Short mmCIF file of C-alpha atoms in Angstrom, two decimals:
data_model
loop_
_atom_site.label_atom_id
_atom_site.label_comp_id
_atom_site.label_asym_id
_atom_site.label_seq_id
_atom_site.Cartn_x
_atom_site.Cartn_y
_atom_site.Cartn_z
CA MET A 26 98.29 162.43 69.50
CA ILE A 27 99.19 163.19 73.10
CA LEU A 28 102.75 164.47 73.54
CA VAL A 29 104.35 163.09 76.71
CA VAL A 30 107.45 165.11 77.58
CA ASP A 31 110.34 163.48 79.45
CA LEU A 32 112.01 165.98 81.82
CA CYS A 33 114.65 163.54 83.10
CA TYR A 34 118.38 164.19 83.06
CA ARG A 35 118.97 162.83 79.57
CA PRO A 36 116.97 161.19 76.77
CA GLY A 37 116.36 157.52 77.40
CA SER A 38 117.60 157.73 80.99
CA LEU A 39 117.18 155.15 83.73
CA SER A 40 114.58 157.46 85.30
CA ALA A 41 112.32 157.34 82.26
CA TYR A 42 111.08 153.88 83.24
CA GLU A 43 109.82 155.37 86.48
CA PHE A 44 108.53 158.79 85.54
CA VAL A 45 107.62 158.63 81.85
CA ASP A 46 106.55 155.07 81.04
CA PRO A 47 103.74 154.95 83.65
CA ILE A 48 102.25 158.17 82.23
CA THR A 49 102.54 156.84 78.70
CA ALA A 50 100.74 153.68 79.81
CA ILE A 51 97.86 155.66 81.34
CA VAL A 52 97.44 157.70 78.15
CA ARG A 53 97.57 154.58 75.97
CA GLY A 54 95.08 152.94 78.30
CA SER A 55 92.68 155.78 77.56
CA GLY A 56 92.76 154.77 73.91
CA ARG A 57 94.85 157.68 72.65
CA ASP A 58 98.01 157.75 70.56
CA VAL A 59 101.14 158.82 72.38
CA ARG A 60 104.40 160.35 71.30
CA THR A 61 107.17 160.61 73.88
CA CYS A 62 109.95 163.19 73.55
CA HIS A 63 112.70 164.50 75.77
CA TYR A 64 112.25 168.16 76.69
CA ALA A 65 115.39 169.11 74.76
CA GLN A 66 113.61 167.99 71.58
CA VAL A 67 110.32 169.83 72.13
CA ASP A 68 109.52 173.16 70.52
CA ALA A 69 106.39 175.20 69.84
CA ALA A 70 105.72 173.44 66.55
CA LEU A 71 105.86 169.96 68.09
CA ALA A 72 103.70 170.96 71.05
CA GLY A 73 101.26 172.70 68.74
CA ALA A 74 100.89 169.58 66.63
CA ALA A 75 99.72 167.54 69.63
CA GLU A 76 96.15 167.35 70.93
CA ALA A 77 97.54 167.87 74.43
CA VAL A 78 100.88 167.89 76.19
CA ILE A 79 101.86 166.20 79.47
CA LEU A 80 105.10 167.20 81.19
CA CYS A 81 106.36 164.34 83.40
CA GLY A 82 108.16 164.37 86.74
CA THR A 83 111.75 163.49 87.53
CA ALA A 84 113.80 161.82 90.25
CA LEU A 85 114.14 163.78 93.47
CA ARG A 86 117.79 164.61 92.74
CA ASP A 87 117.14 165.46 89.13
CA GLN A 88 116.71 169.19 88.65
CA GLY A 89 118.60 169.52 85.40
CA TYR A 90 115.44 170.76 83.65
CA ALA A 91 115.40 173.80 85.94
CA GLY A 92 118.66 175.00 84.41
CA HIS A 93 117.08 175.34 80.97
CA PRO A 94 114.04 177.63 81.28
CA ASP A 95 114.49 178.62 77.62
CA ARG A 96 113.59 175.06 76.64
CA PHE A 97 110.11 175.62 78.07
CA ALA A 98 109.43 179.07 76.59
CA TRP A 99 106.92 177.44 74.23
CA ILE A 100 104.54 176.83 77.15
CA ARG A 101 103.49 180.49 77.40
CA GLY A 102 102.34 180.55 73.79
CA CYS A 103 100.96 177.03 73.57
CA ALA A 104 97.31 176.91 72.49
CA ARG A 105 97.00 173.21 73.33
CA PRO A 106 96.09 171.84 76.76
CA VAL A 107 99.22 171.38 78.87
CA PHE A 108 99.41 169.37 82.09
CA GLY A 109 102.47 169.27 84.33
CA ILE A 110 103.39 166.64 86.92
CA CYS A 111 105.80 167.61 89.71
CA ALA A 112 108.80 168.92 87.73
CA GLY A 113 106.29 169.59 84.94
CA LEU A 114 104.23 171.76 87.28
CA GLN A 115 107.36 173.63 88.29
CA VAL A 116 108.34 174.51 84.71
CA ILE A 117 104.78 175.64 83.97
CA GLY A 118 104.84 177.83 87.07
CA ARG A 119 108.17 179.34 86.18
CA ALA A 120 107.08 179.93 82.58
CA PHE A 121 104.35 182.21 83.93
CA GLY A 122 106.61 183.99 86.41
CA GLY A 123 106.16 181.86 89.52
CA SER A 124 108.96 181.07 91.93
CA LEU A 125 110.21 177.88 93.56
CA ALA A 126 111.01 177.17 97.19
CA ALA A 127 112.47 174.24 99.09
CA CYS A 128 109.74 171.92 100.38
CA THR A 129 110.10 168.18 100.78
CA GLU A 130 107.26 165.65 100.86
CA ILE A 131 107.82 161.94 100.22
CA GLY A 132 105.09 159.31 100.38
CA MET A 133 101.32 159.23 100.64
CA THR A 134 100.06 162.70 101.55
CA PRO A 135 96.56 164.08 102.20
CA VAL A 136 95.53 166.55 99.48
CA ARG A 137 92.63 168.96 99.96
CA VAL A 138 90.79 170.48 97.01
CA VAL A 139 90.30 174.20 97.65
CA ARG A 140 88.61 175.17 94.40
CA ASP A 141 86.10 173.25 92.34
CA ASP A 142 87.54 171.99 89.12
CA PRO A 143 86.42 169.28 86.70
CA LEU A 144 89.85 167.68 87.13
CA PHE A 145 88.91 166.41 90.58
CA ALA A 146 85.48 165.05 89.69
CA ASP A 147 83.81 166.42 92.84
CA ARG A 148 86.37 164.95 95.23
CA ALA A 149 87.05 167.23 98.17
CA HIS A 150 90.14 165.40 99.35
CA PHE A 151 92.23 162.33 98.56
CA GLU A 152 95.59 160.74 99.32
CA ALA A 153 98.33 161.27 96.78
CA TYR A 154 101.92 160.09 96.33
CA THR A 155 104.31 162.99 96.71
CA LEU A 156 108.00 162.99 95.78
CA HIS A 157 109.41 166.48 95.71
CA SER A 158 111.97 168.72 97.39
CA ILE A 159 110.77 171.88 95.65
CA ALA A 160 107.35 173.50 95.65
CA LEU A 161 105.79 176.17 93.46
CA ASP A 162 104.79 179.61 94.66
CA PRO A 163 102.32 180.20 91.85
CA PRO A 164 102.12 183.47 89.93
CA ALA A 165 98.88 185.46 89.67
CA GLU A 166 98.01 183.89 86.32
CA LEU A 167 97.72 180.46 87.96
CA GLU A 168 95.05 179.76 90.55
CA VAL A 169 95.47 177.23 93.31
CA LEU A 170 93.16 174.20 93.08
CA ALA A 171 94.51 171.91 95.79
CA VAL A 172 96.96 171.95 98.68
CA SER A 173 98.67 169.62 101.13
CA GLY A 174 99.72 170.55 104.63
CA ALA A 175 103.01 171.83 103.25
CA CYS A 176 102.43 173.43 99.86
CA VAL A 177 100.39 173.96 96.71
CA GLN A 178 99.53 170.64 95.05
CA ALA A 179 97.53 171.69 91.98
CA VAL A 180 97.07 174.80 89.86
CA ARG A 181 95.42 175.86 86.65
CA HIS A 182 95.79 178.87 84.41
CA ARG A 183 92.93 181.35 84.87
CA THR A 184 92.05 181.59 81.19
CA ARG A 185 93.85 178.82 79.33
CA PRO A 186 93.84 174.99 79.48
CA ILE A 187 97.15 174.81 81.29
CA GLY A 188 97.74 173.40 84.77
CA GLY A 189 99.25 170.60 86.74
CA VAL A 190 99.84 168.79 90.00
CA LEU A 191 102.86 168.53 92.28
CA PHE A 192 102.03 164.99 93.40
CA HIS A 193 102.49 161.95 91.16
CA PRO A 194 99.09 160.83 89.87
CA GLU A 195 100.61 157.78 88.17
CA VAL A 196 100.82 156.30 91.68
CA ARG A 197 97.37 155.51 93.12
CA ASN A 198 95.60 158.33 91.20
CA PRO A 199 95.76 157.60 87.46
CA TRP A 200 92.24 159.00 87.25
CA ILE A 201 93.76 162.49 87.46
CA VAL A 202 95.57 162.02 84.14
CA GLU A 203 92.47 160.43 82.63
CA ARG A 204 90.33 163.37 83.82
CA PHE A 205 92.79 165.85 82.32
CA LEU A 206 92.49 164.10 78.96
CA GLU A 207 88.69 163.80 79.17
CA CYS A 208 88.14 167.39 80.27
CA SER A 209 90.63 169.04 77.95
CA LEU A 210 89.81 167.06 74.82
CA GLN A 211 86.00 167.24 74.95
CA MET B 4 126.73 157.44 87.38
CA ARG B 5 127.92 154.77 89.82
CA LEU B 6 125.01 152.94 91.43
CA GLY B 7 124.39 150.40 94.16
CA VAL B 8 121.53 147.95 93.62
CA LEU B 9 119.39 146.84 96.56
CA CYS B 10 119.36 143.08 96.11
CA SER B 11 116.99 140.62 97.75
CA GLY B 12 118.09 137.83 95.43
CA GLY B 13 114.70 137.86 93.71
CA LYS B 14 113.72 138.62 90.14
CA ASP B 15 112.70 142.25 90.65
CA SER B 16 115.95 143.48 92.16
CA LEU B 17 118.09 141.64 89.62
CA PHE B 18 116.01 142.73 86.64
CA ALA B 19 116.25 146.30 87.95
CA CYS B 20 120.01 145.74 88.19
CA TRP B 21 120.11 144.64 84.56
CA ARG B 22 118.20 147.74 83.47
CA ALA B 23 120.56 149.91 85.49
CA MET B 24 123.56 148.27 83.82
CA GLN B 25 122.17 149.22 80.42
CA LYS B 26 121.98 152.92 81.34
CA GLU B 27 124.54 153.56 84.09
CA GLU B 28 127.39 151.83 85.93
CA VAL B 29 126.46 149.34 88.64
CA ALA B 30 129.25 149.40 91.25
CA CYS B 31 127.89 146.97 93.85
CA LEU B 32 124.96 145.01 95.19
CA ILE B 33 123.55 145.90 98.61
CA THR B 34 121.77 143.34 100.78
CA VAL B 35 120.11 143.62 104.16
CA VAL B 36 119.69 140.26 105.85
CA SER B 37 116.78 140.28 108.30
CA ARG B 38 116.53 137.96 111.27
CA ASN B 39 112.80 138.68 111.39
CA PRO B 40 110.78 136.39 109.10
CA GLU B 41 107.92 138.92 109.18
CA SER B 42 110.04 141.84 107.96
CA TYR B 43 108.10 143.99 105.49
CA MET B 44 111.24 145.27 103.87
CA PHE B 45 113.86 142.60 103.68
CA HIS B 46 112.91 139.04 104.49
CA THR B 47 113.32 136.46 101.72
CA PRO B 48 114.05 132.75 102.15
CA ASN B 49 117.42 132.70 100.34
CA ILE B 50 118.84 136.14 101.04
CA ARG B 51 122.19 134.66 102.09
CA LEU B 52 122.73 133.51 98.52
CA ALA B 53 123.02 137.10 97.31
CA ALA B 54 126.77 136.62 97.77
CA LEU B 55 126.72 133.86 95.15
CA GLN B 56 124.71 136.10 92.81
CA ALA B 57 127.22 138.91 93.31
CA ASP B 58 130.03 136.48 92.45
CA ALA B 59 128.18 135.37 89.34
CA ALA B 60 127.71 139.00 88.32
CA GLY B 61 131.30 139.95 89.12
CA LEU B 62 130.12 142.62 91.56
CA PRO B 63 131.09 143.32 95.16
CA LEU B 64 128.38 142.82 97.78
CA VAL B 65 127.64 145.06 100.74
CA GLU B 66 125.81 142.92 103.31
CA VAL B 67 124.36 144.18 106.59
CA VAL B 68 122.38 142.15 109.14
CA THR B 69 119.29 143.64 110.78
CA ALA B 70 117.15 142.43 113.66
CA GLY B 71 114.23 143.31 111.43
CA VAL B 72 112.33 145.57 113.81
CA GLU B 73 109.92 147.68 111.75
CA GLU B 74 111.26 151.16 111.00
CA ALA B 75 114.47 150.49 112.99
CA GLU B 76 115.53 148.18 110.17
CA LEU B 77 115.57 151.23 107.95
CA ASP B 78 118.53 152.51 109.95
CA ASP B 79 120.31 149.31 108.96
CA LEU B 80 119.41 149.88 105.32
CA ALA B 81 120.78 153.42 105.59
CA ARG B 82 123.92 151.98 107.16
CA ALA B 83 124.33 149.51 104.30
CA ILE B 84 123.88 152.25 101.72
CA GLY B 85 126.35 154.42 103.63
CA ILE B 86 128.93 151.62 103.44
CA ALA B 87 128.34 151.38 99.68
CA VAL B 88 128.91 155.13 99.38
CA ALA B 89 132.14 154.94 101.37
CA ASP B 90 133.54 151.78 99.79
CA TYR B 91 132.30 152.00 96.20
CA ASP B 92 131.65 155.71 95.72
CA ILE B 93 128.07 155.24 94.59
CA GLU B 94 125.97 158.28 93.69
CA GLY B 95 122.63 156.52 93.64
CA VAL B 96 120.59 153.49 94.59
CA VAL B 97 118.44 151.18 92.47
CA SER B 98 115.50 149.19 93.80
CA GLY B 99 113.16 146.66 92.24
CA ALA B 100 110.02 148.21 93.73
CA ILE B 101 107.01 147.77 91.46
CA LEU B 102 103.95 148.93 93.36
CA SER B 103 104.86 149.14 97.03
CA VAL B 104 104.60 152.73 98.18
CA TYR B 105 105.63 151.49 101.62
CA GLN B 106 109.01 150.30 100.36
CA ALA B 107 109.57 152.94 97.71
CA ALA B 108 108.86 155.92 99.99
CA ARG B 109 111.22 154.61 102.65
CA ILE B 110 114.03 154.06 100.18
CA GLN B 111 113.40 157.51 98.67
CA ARG B 112 113.65 159.12 102.12
CA ILE B 113 116.93 157.39 102.90
CA CYS B 114 118.40 158.43 99.54
CA HIS B 115 117.19 162.00 100.04
CA THR B 116 118.80 162.16 103.47
CA LEU B 117 122.08 160.77 102.11
CA GLY B 118 122.02 163.02 99.04
CA LEU B 119 121.76 160.10 96.63
CA TRP B 120 119.83 159.49 93.44
CA CYS B 121 117.09 156.88 93.66
CA PHE B 122 115.97 154.75 90.72
CA ASN B 123 113.04 152.35 90.54
CA PRO B 124 113.12 151.10 86.95
CA LEU B 125 110.23 148.67 87.45
CA TRP B 126 107.96 151.25 89.08
CA HIS B 127 104.39 150.70 87.89
CA THR B 128 105.65 148.61 85.03
CA ASP B 129 103.28 146.55 82.90
CA GLN B 130 103.47 143.31 84.85
CA GLN B 131 102.65 141.00 81.95
CA ALA B 132 105.25 142.63 79.69
CA TYR B 133 107.79 142.55 82.51
CA MET B 134 107.36 138.84 83.21
CA GLU B 135 107.68 138.04 79.52
CA ALA B 136 110.76 140.26 79.21
CA LEU B 137 112.30 138.47 82.17
CA VAL B 138 112.00 135.09 80.47
CA ASP B 139 112.92 136.39 77.00
CA ALA B 140 116.08 138.08 78.34
CA GLY B 141 117.35 134.79 79.70
CA PHE B 142 116.81 135.21 83.43
CA GLY B 143 116.67 131.93 85.30
CA VAL B 144 114.16 132.37 88.12
CA LEU B 145 112.69 129.81 90.50
CA VAL B 146 109.92 130.16 93.05
CA SER B 147 111.46 130.21 96.52
CA GLY B 148 108.34 130.92 98.55
CA VAL B 149 104.55 130.86 98.27
CA PHE B 150 102.32 132.65 100.70
CA SER B 151 98.73 132.53 99.46
CA GLU B 152 96.07 130.49 97.75
CA PRO B 153 96.05 128.81 95.26
CA PHE B 154 99.75 127.92 95.21
CA ASP B 155 100.37 124.28 96.00
CA GLU B 156 103.63 122.57 96.96
CA ARG B 157 104.57 121.95 93.32
CA TRP B 158 105.26 125.65 92.91
CA LEU B 159 108.22 125.52 95.30
CA GLY B 160 111.37 125.35 93.19
CA ARG B 161 109.38 125.72 89.95
CA VAL B 162 111.21 127.66 87.26
CA ILE B 163 109.39 130.71 85.91
CA ASP B 164 108.90 130.02 82.21
CA ARG B 165 106.13 130.78 79.72
CA ALA B 166 103.95 128.01 81.13
CA ALA B 167 104.39 129.33 84.67
CA ILE B 168 103.49 132.84 83.49
CA ASP B 169 100.33 131.43 81.88
CA ASP B 170 99.43 129.76 85.18
CA LEU B 171 100.12 132.95 87.11
CA ARG B 172 97.92 134.87 84.69
CA THR B 173 95.13 132.38 85.39
CA PHE B 174 95.63 132.80 89.15
CA ALA B 175 95.62 136.57 88.74
CA ARG B 176 92.16 136.22 87.22
CA THR B 177 90.74 133.57 89.55
CA HIS B 178 92.38 134.55 92.85
CA ARG B 179 93.27 138.19 92.28
CA ILE B 180 96.98 137.68 92.93
CA SER B 181 99.41 140.07 91.29
CA LEU B 182 101.21 138.55 88.33
CA THR B 183 104.63 139.42 89.75
CA GLY B 184 103.88 138.39 93.33
CA GLU B 185 104.12 142.04 94.33
CA GLY B 186 101.36 141.48 96.87
CA GLY B 187 103.60 139.05 98.76
CA GLU B 188 101.96 135.98 97.21
CA LEU B 189 105.27 134.50 96.09
CA GLU B 190 108.98 135.09 96.27
CA THR B 191 111.64 134.16 93.78
CA PHE B 192 115.34 133.42 93.51
CA VAL B 193 117.44 134.25 90.45
CA PHE B 194 119.88 131.49 89.49
CA ASP B 195 120.88 132.94 86.15
CA ALA B 196 120.87 136.35 84.48
CA PRO B 197 122.18 137.84 81.24
CA PHE B 198 124.97 139.51 83.22
CA PHE B 199 125.99 136.40 85.18
CA SER B 200 129.25 134.89 83.92
CA ARG B 201 128.25 131.61 85.56
CA ARG B 202 124.89 130.31 86.70
CA ILE B 203 123.93 129.05 90.15
CA GLU B 204 123.22 125.35 90.48
CA VAL B 205 121.09 124.28 93.42
CA VAL B 206 122.76 121.25 95.00
CA ASP B 207 120.39 120.79 97.92
CA ALA B 208 117.15 122.48 98.97
CA ALA B 209 114.58 121.94 101.71
CA VAL B 210 110.90 122.32 100.95
CA SER B 211 108.50 123.29 103.69
CA TYR B 212 104.80 123.68 102.90
CA ARG B 213 101.51 123.89 104.78
CA ASN B 214 98.19 125.64 104.17
CA PHE B 215 99.23 127.48 101.01
CA ARG B 216 102.41 128.78 102.64
CA GLY B 217 105.80 127.32 101.95
CA THR B 218 109.44 127.95 101.27
CA TYR B 219 112.12 126.45 99.06
CA ARG B 220 115.19 127.01 101.17
CA ILE B 221 118.42 126.46 99.28
CA ARG B 222 120.86 124.74 101.62
CA ASN B 223 123.70 124.26 99.20
CA ALA B 224 124.41 125.86 95.83
CA ARG B 225 127.42 126.47 93.63
CA LEU B 226 128.45 128.39 90.54
CA VAL B 227 128.79 126.35 87.35
CA GLU B 228 129.68 127.19 83.76
CA LYS B 229 126.78 128.32 81.60
#
C-alpha cells in the first residue's frame, strides 16, 4: 500500500481534488494500492505500515501545514521511502533542519538536473509545472538533484530513500512519481 | 471561505462551482465577455447567458467586457476578480480548468498578485469519470460549439447524455479528441444544474456550421420551473 498524504488546509478540502486526487490516480495507474490520509491523521505507525509515502502539494495560499512541524516528526525516523511534492518537499526539508525562503514560480519552468539520480531516468533537463511561493534551502543531509533558474527543485537524502521535488509532477511529468515508485520499491 | 467562480457558461466552470458549493461558500459568479472570437481565455458562443445561469443559481454575477487582446485581457480578468473582492468579499477564485496550463497558470498568477486562494477542482480529473458524474448529478448540458473533426452539424444543440458520452469516447479513440473537449474541440452550455432553482429553456437558437466548425448561438432563452 502506498500512503498518499494530503497536506491541504483541512481533510476533504476543495484543494484535495487538485493536489491529492491526481497523485492518487498516478499511483493507482501504476497498479498499486493507495490509502489517502490527511497529515493530521498520519503518525509513525501508519507511515511505517506503508510500502512508501508520498506527501502532496497544496494551494499557493495554503501554508497551514507549516504551522505544525510536530505533525511531520515521523519523517526523520521513517524507514520507508518518502517522496515530497512542493509543500511535501518543504516539510521533508524542515524535518531535517533545512530552512525556507520566499521564492515564487508559477507555470512551466525549465528544470536542470545537476546530479545523476535514477529518479530522472537519464534526463538532463525538462520542463516542469511550478506553483510555489516558498523554496527550500536544503540542509546538509539532503543533496540537491535539480534546480530551476530561481531555486532548488529536487533533493534526496544522502543515505536514506527520502527526497522530493518542488515542482508538481502530476502536471506534464507523471513519470517522476512512477519512477519514484519503481526505484524505491524494487 | 467565500469564493467567486469564473464562469464561461460551460460544463466545466459550473461543475467546478458545484464542487465548490459542497466544500465552501460560493458568493458570486465572475464572467469575462470577450469581443475577440479567437480569445484563448474567454470566448464562448453563449457567454452572455451567464446572467441567466446566475439567476437560476441565485447568485450575483460580476461581468466585465474585454477586447480580448492576448495577455491584455488578463488585466480585465484581474479587474473582474477585483470587483468580486470589493463587492462580495471573496477570499478565493474557482476555475474549471482541467488540463490547460496556459489558463491555470495565468489565473494562479492573478490570484497570487491579489492575495487570493485559487481552486481548480477539476484539475487533471479522470475525464471519463467526470463526464459520467456530470450526467449522474443532473446537469443539463448542450453542445454550443464544435471546432474539429469528426463533429457534424447534428452535434450542435445536442444534449450531453450517456449516448453522447459513448460517442465522444469513440471519437477520443478514432480522432484523438479529449473526452471533455479540453483541447478546444467542443464547447458546451449548461441549461440545468443541481443548484439551479429553475432551468433554462432555449426559445430560439441559430446554428452555423461549415467544415467541422460550428456554433449553436442561443438568441432567446428563459427560466422555467423544473
